[in-house]
Short mmCIF file of C-alpha atoms in Angstrom, two decimals:
data_model
loop_
_atom_site.label_atom_id
_atom_site.label_comp_id
_atom_site.label_asym_id
_atom_site.label_seq_id
_atom_site.Cartn_x
_atom_site.Cartn_y
_atom_site.Cartn_z
CA MET A 1 10.76 23.41 -3.02
CA GLN A 2 12.61 21.61 -5.78
CA HIS A 3 13.55 18.18 -4.45
CA GLN A 4 16.43 16.20 -5.86
CA LYS A 5 14.93 12.92 -6.99
CA ILE A 6 15.34 9.33 -8.09
CA LEU A 7 13.46 7.99 -11.11
CA ILE A 8 12.10 4.45 -10.78
CA LEU A 9 11.09 2.81 -14.04
CA ASP A 10 8.42 0.17 -13.50
CA PHE A 11 8.46 -2.99 -15.61
CA GLY A 12 5.33 -4.37 -13.93
CA SER A 13 6.62 -5.89 -10.70
CA GLN A 14 4.15 -6.25 -7.84
CA VAL A 15 6.77 -4.85 -5.47
CA THR A 16 7.89 -1.80 -7.44
CA GLN A 17 6.33 0.50 -4.85
CA LEU A 18 8.54 -1.06 -2.19
CA ILE A 19 11.56 0.32 -4.02
CA ALA A 20 9.97 3.75 -3.84
CA ARG A 21 9.08 3.25 -0.20
CA ARG A 22 12.67 2.37 0.72
CA VAL A 23 13.97 5.39 -1.17
CA ARG A 24 11.46 7.61 0.64
CA GLU A 25 12.57 6.09 3.96
CA ALA A 26 15.99 7.51 3.15
CA HIS A 27 14.19 10.90 2.98
CA VAL A 28 14.78 11.13 -0.76
CA PHE A 29 11.98 12.00 -3.15
CA CYS A 30 11.32 9.54 -5.97
CA GLU A 31 8.70 8.89 -8.61
CA VAL A 32 7.60 5.71 -10.35
CA HIS A 33 6.97 5.95 -14.08
CA PRO A 34 6.25 3.26 -16.69
CA CYS A 35 9.28 1.66 -18.29
CA ASP A 36 8.08 2.43 -21.81
CA VAL A 37 8.51 6.19 -21.59
CA SER A 38 10.43 7.59 -24.54
CA ASP A 39 14.05 8.66 -24.71
CA ASP A 40 12.87 12.25 -25.16
CA TRP A 41 10.74 11.96 -22.03
CA VAL A 42 13.72 10.72 -20.01
CA ARG A 43 15.93 13.56 -21.24
CA ALA A 44 13.22 16.11 -20.46
CA TYR A 45 12.70 14.62 -16.99
CA ALA A 46 16.40 15.07 -16.27
CA LYS A 47 16.64 18.52 -17.80
CA ASP A 48 16.09 20.53 -14.60
CA GLY A 49 19.15 18.94 -12.99
CA ASN A 50 17.27 17.47 -10.03
CA LEU A 51 17.38 13.87 -11.25
CA LYS A 52 20.25 12.13 -9.44
CA GLY A 53 19.83 8.48 -10.41
CA VAL A 54 17.63 5.80 -11.98
CA ILE A 55 16.39 2.45 -10.65
CA LEU A 56 15.05 -0.27 -12.97
CA SER A 57 12.45 -2.52 -11.31
CA GLY A 58 11.74 -6.22 -11.54
CA SER A 59 9.13 -7.90 -13.74
CA HIS A 60 7.37 -11.21 -14.32
CA ALA A 61 8.56 -11.17 -17.97
CA SER A 62 11.70 -12.47 -19.72
CA VAL A 63 14.01 -9.98 -21.42
CA TYR A 64 14.88 -12.27 -24.34
CA GLU A 65 11.29 -12.38 -25.56
CA ASP A 66 10.59 -9.98 -28.44
CA SER A 67 7.41 -8.65 -26.80
CA THR A 68 9.00 -7.58 -23.51
CA ASP A 69 10.03 -4.06 -22.59
CA LYS A 70 13.49 -2.59 -22.49
CA ALA A 71 14.73 0.45 -20.59
CA PRO A 72 14.86 3.65 -22.62
CA GLN A 73 18.39 3.80 -24.02
CA ALA A 74 18.64 7.41 -22.79
CA VAL A 75 18.82 6.08 -19.22
CA PHE A 76 22.32 4.79 -19.93
CA GLU A 77 23.34 8.02 -21.66
CA LEU A 78 22.45 10.54 -18.93
CA GLY A 79 25.75 10.16 -17.10
CA LEU A 80 23.82 9.30 -13.91
CA PRO A 81 24.05 6.23 -11.65
CA VAL A 82 21.70 3.38 -12.58
CA LEU A 83 20.65 0.43 -10.39
CA GLY A 84 18.99 -2.60 -11.99
CA ILE A 85 16.98 -4.96 -9.78
CA CYS A 86 16.13 -8.51 -10.94
CA TYR A 87 14.58 -7.93 -14.40
CA GLY A 88 16.20 -4.50 -14.26
CA MET A 89 19.59 -6.21 -14.03
CA GLN A 90 18.74 -8.52 -16.92
CA THR A 91 17.59 -5.78 -19.26
CA MET A 92 20.66 -3.71 -18.35
CA ALA A 93 22.88 -6.66 -19.21
CA GLN A 94 21.18 -7.44 -22.52
CA GLN A 95 20.92 -3.83 -23.67
CA LEU A 96 24.58 -3.12 -22.90
CA GLY A 97 25.97 -6.18 -24.66
CA GLY A 98 25.64 -9.02 -22.16
CA LYS A 99 23.58 -12.19 -22.34
CA VAL A 100 20.51 -13.48 -20.45
CA GLU A 101 19.18 -17.02 -20.55
CA ALA A 102 16.53 -19.14 -18.87
CA GLY A 103 18.08 -20.73 -15.81
CA LYS A 104 18.09 -24.46 -15.14
CA THR A 105 17.68 -23.75 -11.44
CA ARG A 106 15.08 -21.20 -10.38
CA GLU A 107 15.38 -19.25 -7.12
CA PHE A 108 12.26 -18.16 -5.27
CA GLY A 109 12.77 -17.29 -1.63
CA ALA A 110 15.61 -16.84 0.83
CA ALA A 111 19.15 -17.19 -0.52
CA GLN A 112 22.69 -16.27 0.43
CA ILE A 113 25.18 -14.60 -1.88
CA ARG A 114 28.88 -13.85 -1.64
CA ALA A 115 30.08 -10.31 -2.37
CA HIS A 116 32.95 -9.81 -4.83
CA GLY A 117 35.13 -6.93 -5.93
CA HIS A 118 34.71 -4.51 -3.03
CA THR A 119 32.34 -2.35 -5.05
CA ALA A 120 30.97 0.91 -3.65
CA LEU A 121 27.46 -0.58 -3.46
CA PHE A 122 28.40 -3.40 -1.05
CA ASP A 123 31.49 -1.96 0.66
CA GLY A 124 31.18 -2.60 4.40
CA ILE A 125 27.69 -4.14 4.07
CA GLN A 126 27.36 -7.81 5.01
CA ASP A 127 25.42 -10.19 7.24
CA SER A 128 28.22 -12.66 7.91
CA THR A 129 31.48 -14.02 6.53
CA ASN A 130 32.49 -17.46 5.33
CA ALA A 131 35.57 -19.44 6.37
CA GLU A 132 37.69 -17.57 3.81
CA GLY A 133 36.57 -14.19 5.18
CA HIS A 134 34.36 -13.31 2.22
CA GLY A 135 31.32 -11.15 2.98
CA LEU A 136 27.93 -12.87 2.75
CA LEU A 137 24.48 -11.32 2.31
CA ASP A 138 21.14 -12.90 3.18
CA VAL A 139 18.82 -11.92 0.34
CA TRP A 140 15.46 -12.65 -1.29
CA MET A 141 15.48 -14.08 -4.82
CA SER A 142 12.57 -14.35 -7.24
CA HIS A 143 13.77 -15.31 -10.72
CA GLY A 144 13.95 -18.05 -13.31
CA ASP A 145 16.17 -16.26 -15.84
CA LYS A 146 19.74 -15.17 -15.17
CA VAL A 147 22.59 -13.17 -16.63
CA THR A 148 25.10 -15.61 -18.14
CA GLU A 149 27.49 -13.10 -19.67
CA MET A 150 28.23 -9.60 -18.36
CA PRO A 151 28.41 -6.62 -20.72
CA PRO A 152 31.81 -5.10 -21.57
CA GLY A 153 33.18 -2.98 -18.74
CA PHE A 154 31.28 -4.83 -15.98
CA LYS A 155 32.83 -6.89 -13.20
CA LEU A 156 31.34 -9.52 -10.91
CA MET A 157 29.81 -8.06 -7.74
CA ALA A 158 27.99 -11.05 -6.19
CA SER A 159 27.38 -14.75 -6.79
CA ASN A 160 26.09 -18.02 -5.38
CA VAL A 161 25.97 -21.58 -6.68
CA ALA A 162 22.53 -21.23 -8.31
CA CYS A 163 23.27 -17.80 -9.76
CA PRO A 164 26.97 -17.29 -10.65
CA ILE A 165 26.27 -13.67 -11.66
CA ALA A 166 24.03 -12.40 -8.85
CA GLY A 167 25.39 -8.87 -9.07
CA MET A 168 27.51 -6.86 -11.46
CA ALA A 169 28.94 -3.37 -11.65
CA ASP A 170 30.52 -0.93 -14.08
CA GLU A 171 31.88 1.53 -11.55
CA ALA A 172 33.36 3.84 -14.17
CA ARG A 173 29.80 4.64 -15.30
CA HIS A 174 28.20 4.05 -11.85
CA PHE A 175 26.02 1.22 -13.21
CA TYR A 176 25.10 -1.43 -10.64
CA ALA A 177 22.77 -4.41 -10.88
CA VAL A 178 21.59 -7.14 -8.49
CA GLN A 179 19.56 -10.26 -9.21
CA PHE A 180 17.97 -10.24 -5.74
CA HIS A 181 15.37 -7.83 -4.35
CA PRO A 182 16.84 -5.33 -1.86
CA GLU A 183 13.45 -3.61 -1.53
CA VAL A 184 11.78 -6.47 0.41
CA THR A 185 12.30 -6.89 4.13
CA HIS A 186 13.55 -10.44 3.62
CA THR A 187 16.81 -9.00 2.25
CA VAL A 188 18.31 -8.13 5.62
CA GLN A 189 20.66 -5.39 4.39
CA GLY A 190 18.27 -4.20 1.68
CA GLN A 191 17.70 -0.75 3.16
CA ALA A 192 21.43 -0.27 3.69
CA ILE A 193 22.10 -1.22 0.05
CA LEU A 194 19.47 1.18 -1.29
CA ASN A 195 20.67 3.92 1.06
CA ARG A 196 24.20 3.39 -0.27
CA PHE A 197 23.02 3.78 -3.84
CA VAL A 198 20.69 6.74 -3.28
CA LEU A 199 22.61 8.74 -0.68
CA ASP A 200 26.23 7.94 -1.44
CA ILE A 201 26.55 6.86 -5.07
CA CYS A 202 23.84 9.22 -6.36
CA ALA A 203 24.69 11.88 -3.72
CA THR A 204 21.03 12.83 -3.38
CA ARG A 205 19.98 15.39 -0.78
CA PRO A 206 17.75 13.76 1.91
CA ASP A 207 15.11 16.50 2.21
CA TRP A 208 11.86 14.54 1.80
CA ILE A 209 10.39 15.01 5.32
CA MET A 210 6.67 14.94 6.10
CA GLY A 211 6.76 17.82 8.58
CA ASP A 212 8.29 20.03 5.91
CA TYR A 213 6.02 18.58 3.23
CA ILE A 214 2.87 20.13 4.74
CA ALA A 215 3.69 23.62 3.45
CA GLU A 216 4.35 22.24 -0.04
CA ALA A 217 1.13 20.19 -0.05
CA VAL A 218 -0.95 23.12 1.23
CA GLU A 219 0.45 25.38 -1.48
CA LYS A 220 -0.25 22.76 -4.15
CA ILE A 221 -3.85 22.23 -2.96
CA ARG A 222 -4.52 25.98 -2.91
CA ALA A 223 -3.09 26.35 -6.41
CA GLN A 224 -5.20 23.46 -7.72
CA VAL A 225 -8.45 24.42 -6.00
CA GLY A 226 -8.33 28.22 -6.01
CA LYS A 227 -11.64 29.61 -4.76
CA GLU A 228 -13.66 26.53 -5.67
CA GLU A 229 -15.46 24.16 -3.34
CA VAL A 230 -14.31 20.63 -2.45
CA ILE A 231 -16.28 17.61 -1.30
CA LEU A 232 -14.27 14.90 0.46
CA GLY A 233 -15.32 11.31 0.88
CA LEU A 234 -14.62 10.75 4.57
CA SER A 235 -14.58 7.11 5.64
CA GLY A 236 -13.04 7.53 9.09
CA GLY A 237 -9.95 5.57 8.11
CA VAL A 238 -6.43 6.93 8.34
CA ASP A 239 -6.12 7.92 4.69
CA SER A 240 -9.30 9.92 4.28
CA SER A 241 -8.87 11.46 7.75
CA VAL A 242 -5.37 12.73 6.96
CA ALA A 243 -6.54 13.95 3.56
CA ALA A 244 -9.39 15.84 5.25
CA ALA A 245 -7.06 17.44 7.81
CA LEU A 246 -4.56 18.44 5.11
CA ILE A 247 -7.17 19.91 2.77
CA HIS A 248 -8.89 21.67 5.69
CA ARG A 249 -5.52 23.20 6.61
CA ALA A 250 -5.22 24.46 3.03
CA ILE A 251 -8.71 25.80 2.24
CA GLY A 252 -10.76 25.75 5.46
CA ASP A 253 -14.50 26.07 4.90
CA GLN A 254 -14.15 25.53 1.17
CA LEU A 255 -14.06 21.85 2.17
CA THR A 256 -17.16 19.87 3.04
CA CYS A 257 -16.65 16.29 4.18
CA VAL A 258 -19.26 13.75 3.17
CA PHE A 259 -19.26 10.91 5.67
CA VAL A 260 -21.08 7.92 4.24
CA ASP A 261 -22.39 5.27 6.60
CA HIS A 262 -22.77 2.35 4.24
CA GLY A 263 -23.86 -0.01 7.00
CA LEU A 264 -20.49 -1.73 6.91
CA LEU A 265 -18.57 0.32 9.48
CA ARG A 266 -17.03 -0.89 12.73
CA LEU A 267 -18.91 -0.64 16.03
CA ASN A 268 -19.80 2.99 16.93
CA GLU A 269 -17.47 4.25 14.21
CA GLY A 270 -19.90 6.79 12.82
CA ASP A 271 -20.23 8.65 16.12
CA MET A 272 -16.46 8.65 16.63
CA VAL A 273 -15.86 10.18 13.21
CA MET A 274 -18.36 12.97 13.83
CA ASP A 275 -16.90 13.73 17.26
CA MET A 276 -13.40 14.05 15.81
CA PHE A 277 -14.07 16.13 12.71
CA VAL A 278 -17.01 18.23 13.82
CA GLY A 279 -16.28 18.42 17.54
CA LYS A 280 -12.50 18.80 17.48
CA LEU A 281 -11.40 19.94 14.01
CA HIS A 282 -14.53 22.08 13.44
CA ALA A 283 -14.78 20.89 9.86
CA LYS A 284 -18.01 20.86 7.87
CA VAL A 285 -19.28 17.29 7.72
CA MET A 286 -22.44 15.98 6.09
CA ARG A 287 -23.36 12.58 7.50
CA VAL A 288 -25.29 10.36 5.10
CA ASP A 289 -26.95 7.15 6.25
CA ALA A 290 -26.91 5.08 3.08
CA SER A 291 -26.88 1.65 4.67
CA ASP A 292 -30.15 0.53 3.10
CA GLN A 293 -28.93 1.65 -0.32
CA PHE A 294 -25.66 -0.27 -0.10
CA LEU A 295 -27.06 -3.41 1.51
CA GLY A 296 -29.90 -3.48 -0.99
CA HIS A 297 -27.55 -3.51 -3.97
CA LEU A 298 -25.29 -6.09 -2.31
CA ALA A 299 -28.16 -8.54 -1.72
CA GLY A 300 -27.49 -11.85 -3.41
CA VAL A 301 -23.95 -10.90 -4.51
CA SER A 302 -21.14 -13.21 -3.39
CA ASP A 303 -18.19 -12.52 -5.71
CA PRO A 304 -15.57 -10.29 -3.98
CA GLU A 305 -14.77 -8.22 -7.07
CA ALA A 306 -18.46 -7.72 -7.79
CA LYS A 307 -19.01 -6.52 -4.21
CA ARG A 308 -16.12 -4.05 -4.48
CA LYS A 309 -17.45 -2.67 -7.75
CA ILE A 310 -20.96 -2.29 -6.33
CA ILE A 311 -19.66 -0.45 -3.28
CA GLY A 312 -17.52 1.80 -5.49
CA ARG A 313 -20.47 2.53 -7.77
CA GLU A 314 -22.77 3.36 -4.87
CA PHE A 315 -20.19 5.69 -3.36
CA VAL A 316 -20.36 7.68 -6.59
CA GLU A 317 -24.14 7.74 -6.43
CA VAL A 318 -24.09 8.91 -2.81
CA PHE A 319 -21.60 11.65 -3.62
CA LYS A 320 -23.74 12.83 -6.53
CA ALA A 321 -26.75 13.10 -4.25
CA ALA A 322 -24.77 14.76 -1.47
CA ALA A 323 -23.22 17.25 -3.90
CA ARG A 324 -26.64 18.35 -5.09
CA THR A 325 -27.79 19.06 -1.55
CA LEU A 326 -24.76 21.29 -1.04
CA VAL A 327 -25.88 23.66 -3.77
CA ALA A 328 -27.53 26.63 -2.13
CA GLN A 329 -30.08 26.96 -4.93
CA GLY A 330 -30.65 23.21 -5.00
CA ALA A 331 -29.97 23.20 -8.75
CA THR A 332 -27.51 21.65 -11.17
CA ASN A 333 -26.54 22.54 -14.69
CA SER A 334 -26.51 19.99 -17.46
CA GLY A 335 -23.06 19.39 -18.91
CA ALA A 336 -21.79 17.51 -21.93
CA ASN A 337 -23.19 13.99 -22.41
CA GLY A 338 -25.78 14.69 -19.74
CA SER A 339 -23.23 15.00 -16.94
CA ALA A 340 -24.34 16.65 -13.70
CA VAL A 341 -22.22 19.76 -13.28
CA VAL A 342 -22.68 20.78 -9.66
CA LYS A 343 -22.78 24.50 -8.97
CA GLY A 344 -20.72 25.34 -5.88
CA ALA A 345 -18.73 22.11 -5.71
CA THR A 346 -16.22 21.33 -8.45
CA PHE A 347 -13.75 18.95 -6.75
CA LEU A 348 -14.19 15.62 -5.06
CA ALA A 349 -11.30 14.69 -2.76
CA GLN A 350 -10.32 11.13 -1.86
CA GLY A 351 -7.78 9.53 0.44
CA THR A 352 -6.23 7.41 -2.29
CA ILE A 353 -2.64 6.44 -1.46
CA TYR A 354 0.10 4.95 -3.57
CA PRO A 355 -0.32 1.26 -2.65
CA ASP A 356 -3.98 1.51 -3.76
CA VAL A 357 -2.81 2.63 -7.17
CA ILE A 358 -0.15 -0.07 -7.47
CA GLU A 359 -2.34 -2.98 -6.33
CA SER A 360 -4.97 -1.97 -8.86
CA GLY A 361 -2.39 -2.34 -11.61
CA GLY A 362 -2.28 1.41 -12.02
CA ALA A 363 1.37 2.37 -11.76
CA GLY A 364 0.98 4.17 -15.07
CA ASN A 365 1.81 1.41 -17.53
CA LYS A 366 -0.90 -1.15 -16.68
CA LYS A 367 1.74 -3.90 -16.85
CA ALA A 368 1.30 -5.09 -13.28
CA VAL A 369 -1.11 -7.97 -12.69
CA THR A 370 -4.24 -6.74 -10.89
CA ILE A 371 -4.63 -8.44 -7.49
CA LYS A 372 -7.82 -6.66 -6.45
CA SER A 373 -9.60 -3.47 -7.38
CA HIS A 374 -9.98 -0.48 -5.06
CA HIS A 375 -13.17 1.53 -5.17
CA ASN A 376 -11.33 4.87 -4.91
CA VAL A 377 -8.76 4.35 -7.67
CA GLY A 378 -8.92 5.38 -11.28
CA GLY A 379 -10.92 8.59 -11.06
CA LEU A 380 -14.66 9.11 -11.00
CA PRO A 381 -17.09 8.42 -13.83
CA GLU A 382 -17.74 11.36 -16.13
CA GLN A 383 -21.34 11.64 -15.05
CA LEU A 384 -20.24 12.83 -11.60
CA GLY A 385 -19.15 16.13 -13.09
CA LEU A 386 -16.45 16.73 -10.44
CA LYS A 387 -12.70 17.08 -10.77
CA LEU A 388 -10.56 14.78 -8.66
CA LEU A 389 -8.35 15.93 -5.79
CA GLU A 390 -6.10 13.22 -4.31
CA PRO A 391 -3.43 14.91 -2.17
CA LEU A 392 -2.08 11.60 -0.78
CA ARG A 393 -1.95 9.69 -4.06
CA GLU A 394 1.86 9.49 -4.13
CA LEU A 395 2.38 8.78 -0.42
CA PHE A 396 2.87 5.45 1.31
CA LYS A 397 0.98 4.49 4.45
CA ASP A 398 3.86 5.26 6.79
CA GLU A 399 4.26 8.69 5.17
CA VAL A 400 0.52 9.32 5.56
CA ARG A 401 0.76 8.50 9.27
CA GLU A 402 3.77 10.79 9.71
CA LEU A 403 1.87 13.53 7.93
CA GLY A 404 -1.19 13.01 10.14
CA VAL A 405 0.83 13.39 13.33
CA ALA A 406 2.54 16.48 11.90
CA LEU A 407 -0.93 17.92 11.16
CA GLY A 408 -1.90 17.45 14.82
CA LEU A 409 -4.27 14.49 14.50
CA PRO A 410 -4.45 12.18 17.55
CA TYR A 411 -1.82 9.45 17.56
CA ASN A 412 -4.39 6.74 18.30
CA MET A 413 -6.42 7.70 15.26
CA VAL A 414 -3.47 8.05 12.90
CA TYR A 415 -1.92 4.74 13.94
CA ARG A 416 -5.17 2.84 13.87
CA HIS A 417 -5.01 -0.38 11.90
CA PRO A 418 -5.96 -0.12 8.21
CA PHE A 419 -9.62 -0.58 7.33
CA PRO A 420 -10.65 -1.36 3.74
CA GLY A 421 -12.73 1.14 1.79
CA PRO A 422 -15.53 -1.41 1.26
CA GLY A 423 -15.54 -1.91 5.03
CA LEU A 424 -17.07 -5.08 6.42
CA GLY A 425 -18.32 -5.85 2.92
CA VAL A 426 -15.07 -7.68 2.21
CA ARG A 427 -14.82 -9.15 5.70
CA ILE A 428 -18.14 -10.93 5.31
CA LEU A 429 -17.44 -13.82 2.97
CA GLY A 430 -20.05 -14.34 0.31
CA GLU A 431 -23.33 -12.44 0.44
CA VAL A 432 -23.50 -9.40 2.72
CA LYS A 433 -26.49 -9.23 5.06
CA LYS A 434 -27.31 -6.81 7.87
CA GLU A 435 -27.52 -9.72 10.31
CA TYR A 436 -23.98 -10.77 9.41
CA ALA A 437 -22.66 -7.22 9.70
CA ASP A 438 -24.20 -6.77 13.15
CA LEU A 439 -22.66 -10.00 14.44
CA LEU A 440 -19.28 -9.21 12.90
CA ARG A 441 -19.19 -5.67 14.35
CA ARG A 442 -19.59 -6.97 17.89
CA ALA A 443 -17.12 -9.83 17.48
CA ASP A 444 -14.52 -7.55 15.91
CA ALA A 445 -14.88 -4.97 18.69
CA ILE A 446 -14.15 -7.66 21.29
CA PHE A 447 -11.04 -8.81 19.41
CA ILE A 448 -9.66 -5.27 19.09
CA GLU A 449 -10.46 -4.47 22.73
CA GLU A 450 -8.53 -7.50 23.98
CA LEU A 451 -5.57 -6.73 21.70
CA HIS A 452 -5.41 -3.37 23.47
CA ASN A 453 -5.73 -5.04 26.88
CA PHE A 454 -3.03 -7.70 26.48
CA LYS A 455 0.60 -6.65 26.82
CA ASP A 456 3.69 -8.47 25.71
CA GLU A 457 5.97 -8.73 28.74
CA ALA A 458 9.20 -8.60 26.75
CA SER A 459 8.48 -5.38 24.88
CA GLY A 460 5.93 -3.76 27.18
CA LYS A 461 3.73 -3.05 24.15
CA THR A 462 0.13 -4.11 23.66
CA TRP A 463 -0.62 -6.74 21.07
CA TYR A 464 -2.54 -4.11 19.13
CA GLN A 465 0.72 -2.19 18.82
CA LEU A 466 2.62 -5.35 17.92
CA THR A 467 0.26 -6.27 15.09
CA SER A 468 0.06 -4.28 11.88
CA GLN A 469 -3.51 -5.25 11.05
CA ALA A 470 -6.03 -7.27 13.01
CA PHE A 471 -9.68 -7.96 12.39
CA THR A 472 -12.45 -10.55 12.42
CA VAL A 473 -13.90 -12.28 9.35
CA PHE A 474 -17.46 -13.59 9.14
CA LEU A 475 -17.77 -17.04 7.55
CA PRO A 476 -21.14 -17.82 5.96
CA VAL A 477 -21.28 -21.31 7.43
CA LYS A 478 -22.82 -22.77 10.56
CA SER A 479 -21.35 -25.31 12.95
CA VAL A 480 -22.78 -27.49 15.67
CA GLY A 481 -22.03 -26.50 19.24
CA VAL A 482 -23.11 -27.18 22.81
CA MET A 483 -24.12 -24.49 25.29
CA GLY A 484 -25.33 -25.66 28.66
CA ASP A 485 -27.33 -28.77 27.98
CA GLY A 486 -28.52 -27.64 24.58
CA ARG A 487 -27.38 -27.99 20.99
CA THR A 488 -26.53 -24.88 18.99
CA TYR A 489 -26.15 -24.43 15.27
CA ASP A 490 -24.59 -21.00 14.80
CA TYR A 491 -22.12 -19.01 12.73
CA VAL A 492 -18.32 -19.12 12.63
CA VAL A 493 -15.83 -16.24 12.67
CA ALA A 494 -12.09 -16.20 11.97
CA LEU A 495 -9.60 -13.94 13.71
CA ARG A 496 -6.86 -12.46 11.53
CA ALA A 497 -3.73 -10.68 12.81
CA VAL A 498 -0.57 -10.01 10.83
CA GLN A 499 2.80 -8.37 11.31
CA THR A 500 4.41 -6.51 8.42
CA SER A 501 6.43 -3.43 7.63
CA ASP A 502 5.18 -2.86 4.09
CA PHE A 503 1.85 -4.74 3.68
CA MET A 504 3.19 -6.36 0.51
CA THR A 505 4.36 -9.36 2.51
CA ALA A 506 3.09 -10.28 5.97
CA ASP A 507 3.48 -12.99 8.61
CA TRP A 508 0.60 -14.13 10.76
CA ALA A 509 1.02 -12.88 14.32
CA GLU A 510 1.84 -15.52 16.94
CA LEU A 511 -0.66 -14.22 19.48
CA PRO A 512 -0.49 -15.69 22.99
CA TYR A 513 -2.81 -18.59 23.62
CA ALA A 514 -4.21 -16.78 26.64
CA LEU A 515 -5.23 -13.87 24.43
CA LEU A 516 -6.85 -16.11 21.84
CA LYS A 517 -8.65 -18.03 24.58
CA LYS A 518 -10.00 -14.81 26.11
CA VAL A 519 -11.19 -13.46 22.77
CA SER A 520 -12.82 -16.74 21.78
CA GLY A 521 -14.60 -17.08 25.11
CA ARG A 522 -15.91 -13.53 25.05
CA ILE A 523 -17.17 -13.71 21.46
CA ILE A 524 -18.99 -17.01 21.99
CA ASN A 525 -20.49 -15.89 25.30
CA GLU A 526 -21.33 -12.29 24.38
CA VAL A 527 -22.32 -12.48 20.72
CA ARG A 528 -25.39 -14.65 20.43
CA GLY A 529 -25.35 -16.30 17.01
CA ILE A 530 -21.64 -17.22 16.96
CA ASN A 531 -20.53 -20.52 18.49
CA ARG A 532 -17.10 -21.11 16.94
CA VAL A 533 -13.96 -18.97 16.61
CA THR A 534 -10.95 -19.88 14.45
CA TYR A 535 -7.54 -18.24 13.92
CA ASP A 536 -6.02 -17.66 10.48
CA VAL A 537 -2.38 -18.77 10.34
CA SER A 538 -1.75 -17.92 6.66
CA SER A 539 1.01 -15.54 5.61
CA LYS A 540 1.12 -13.18 2.62
CA PRO A 541 1.98 -14.59 0.14
CA PRO A 542 0.41 -16.98 -0.65
CA ALA A 543 -2.66 -15.53 1.08
CA THR A 544 -3.64 -11.86 1.05
CA ILE A 545 -4.11 -9.96 4.31
CA GLU A 546 -7.83 -9.45 3.77
CA TRP A 547 -9.82 -12.55 2.91
CA GLU A 548 -11.52 -10.88 -0.05
#
């Protein structure tokens, strides 16, 4: 199916994928591409007639610096609607004859703007009105520079005291620009504004639906794989599980799942994964106990990035070994540069999703600042000798969950809280030891169990349902305690629970004191070796959701 689409040009913002996520929530297909694509590329991209509009993202840069990027001029010559966001507004202004300067007053955080001009983008969209009856919008700002002079043909669309030109529009050409970020949840009417642009102004057909997408994805996988064999790295998390179900739907027994127990899984997770995929889906699964291998290489390593890289490297080594055992003859051919070309298995599949790519600075232009690396992003080393199959690479987490349900996977598995690829390796601060992992597994299981047990009276939902991600962190410190009449000197754990809709920003969950008291009491009483439990009340930003 040929989807009508929106092109998002990424200037390196950390929240560019949120623009894409909001567009997808409107059931419109979109793609993110680097801002420095050529004019010829833009014209070719629009040639099939399916491109309906362009969105220019934000950036940490300043448009008046010679080294910064500009939008391809062809964007403004396609005759299509264009929406500039933050930096996107500034580069639109400067490229079309306006002026941008460093602001004396910076805006970072919540702000309120007044709408002007009754433009199509804001018509009928407001949070409140002022005494004069003017529409007001509660928005999220993140800028130091500002447009000080609009280009010819533009009129004022929004303003506030700190930013007199907070929005502008040339409605004859369907060019719109806003200084705030409609893609973040803090802009209350952000989704409505983006829906207005994508659905009404661009008149894009809303046909991007996960239930319908299965047939397209299956066809694409079959075309890519043909009659060849696929190995999938199954972690038991949502992403790899949905990828396994989708690929299995497409090619059946041509898929073999390799489930690696790296010694850093949650309590009883290995058995649950085998029961689901072997017992219920009847997929081929090779279970590999590589815990000694992983823990051995992690010994003495404390740096979070180093731990992630080690775990990623060892996954490759495990897959190489597992691939060889899948060859009926037990043989491999030698490829170029000594690579191991595996007979019988030519693809390795992974559950990489779009936020993994973005957070690793891999939106295509490498302009985004890397926050943390992901072990399953960036392809596999050449020595693996396998081609990469990533059927979820362009999907967001909520789309992956929708797809999983549509594929028939159990709701409880699909809507399980996210679990990092490196597992407990990044939930044990500092050096990873088996002793620490065993203690953390038990403490974490208690926390999750009680989140399922406790219900919020107002909503009727469990606190597991009300939190987006919850887990326990092992702290490599000891504290003094008293049990009975004796002194203890044992380890400390921290509970972490957040609420978020996009995982780019998150608030710590205000769990009931009774729940925290129950969890703390159970962990201290049931997990010998832990005598203190803390609760993390940091939001993202400035903290990240995971501690490492």
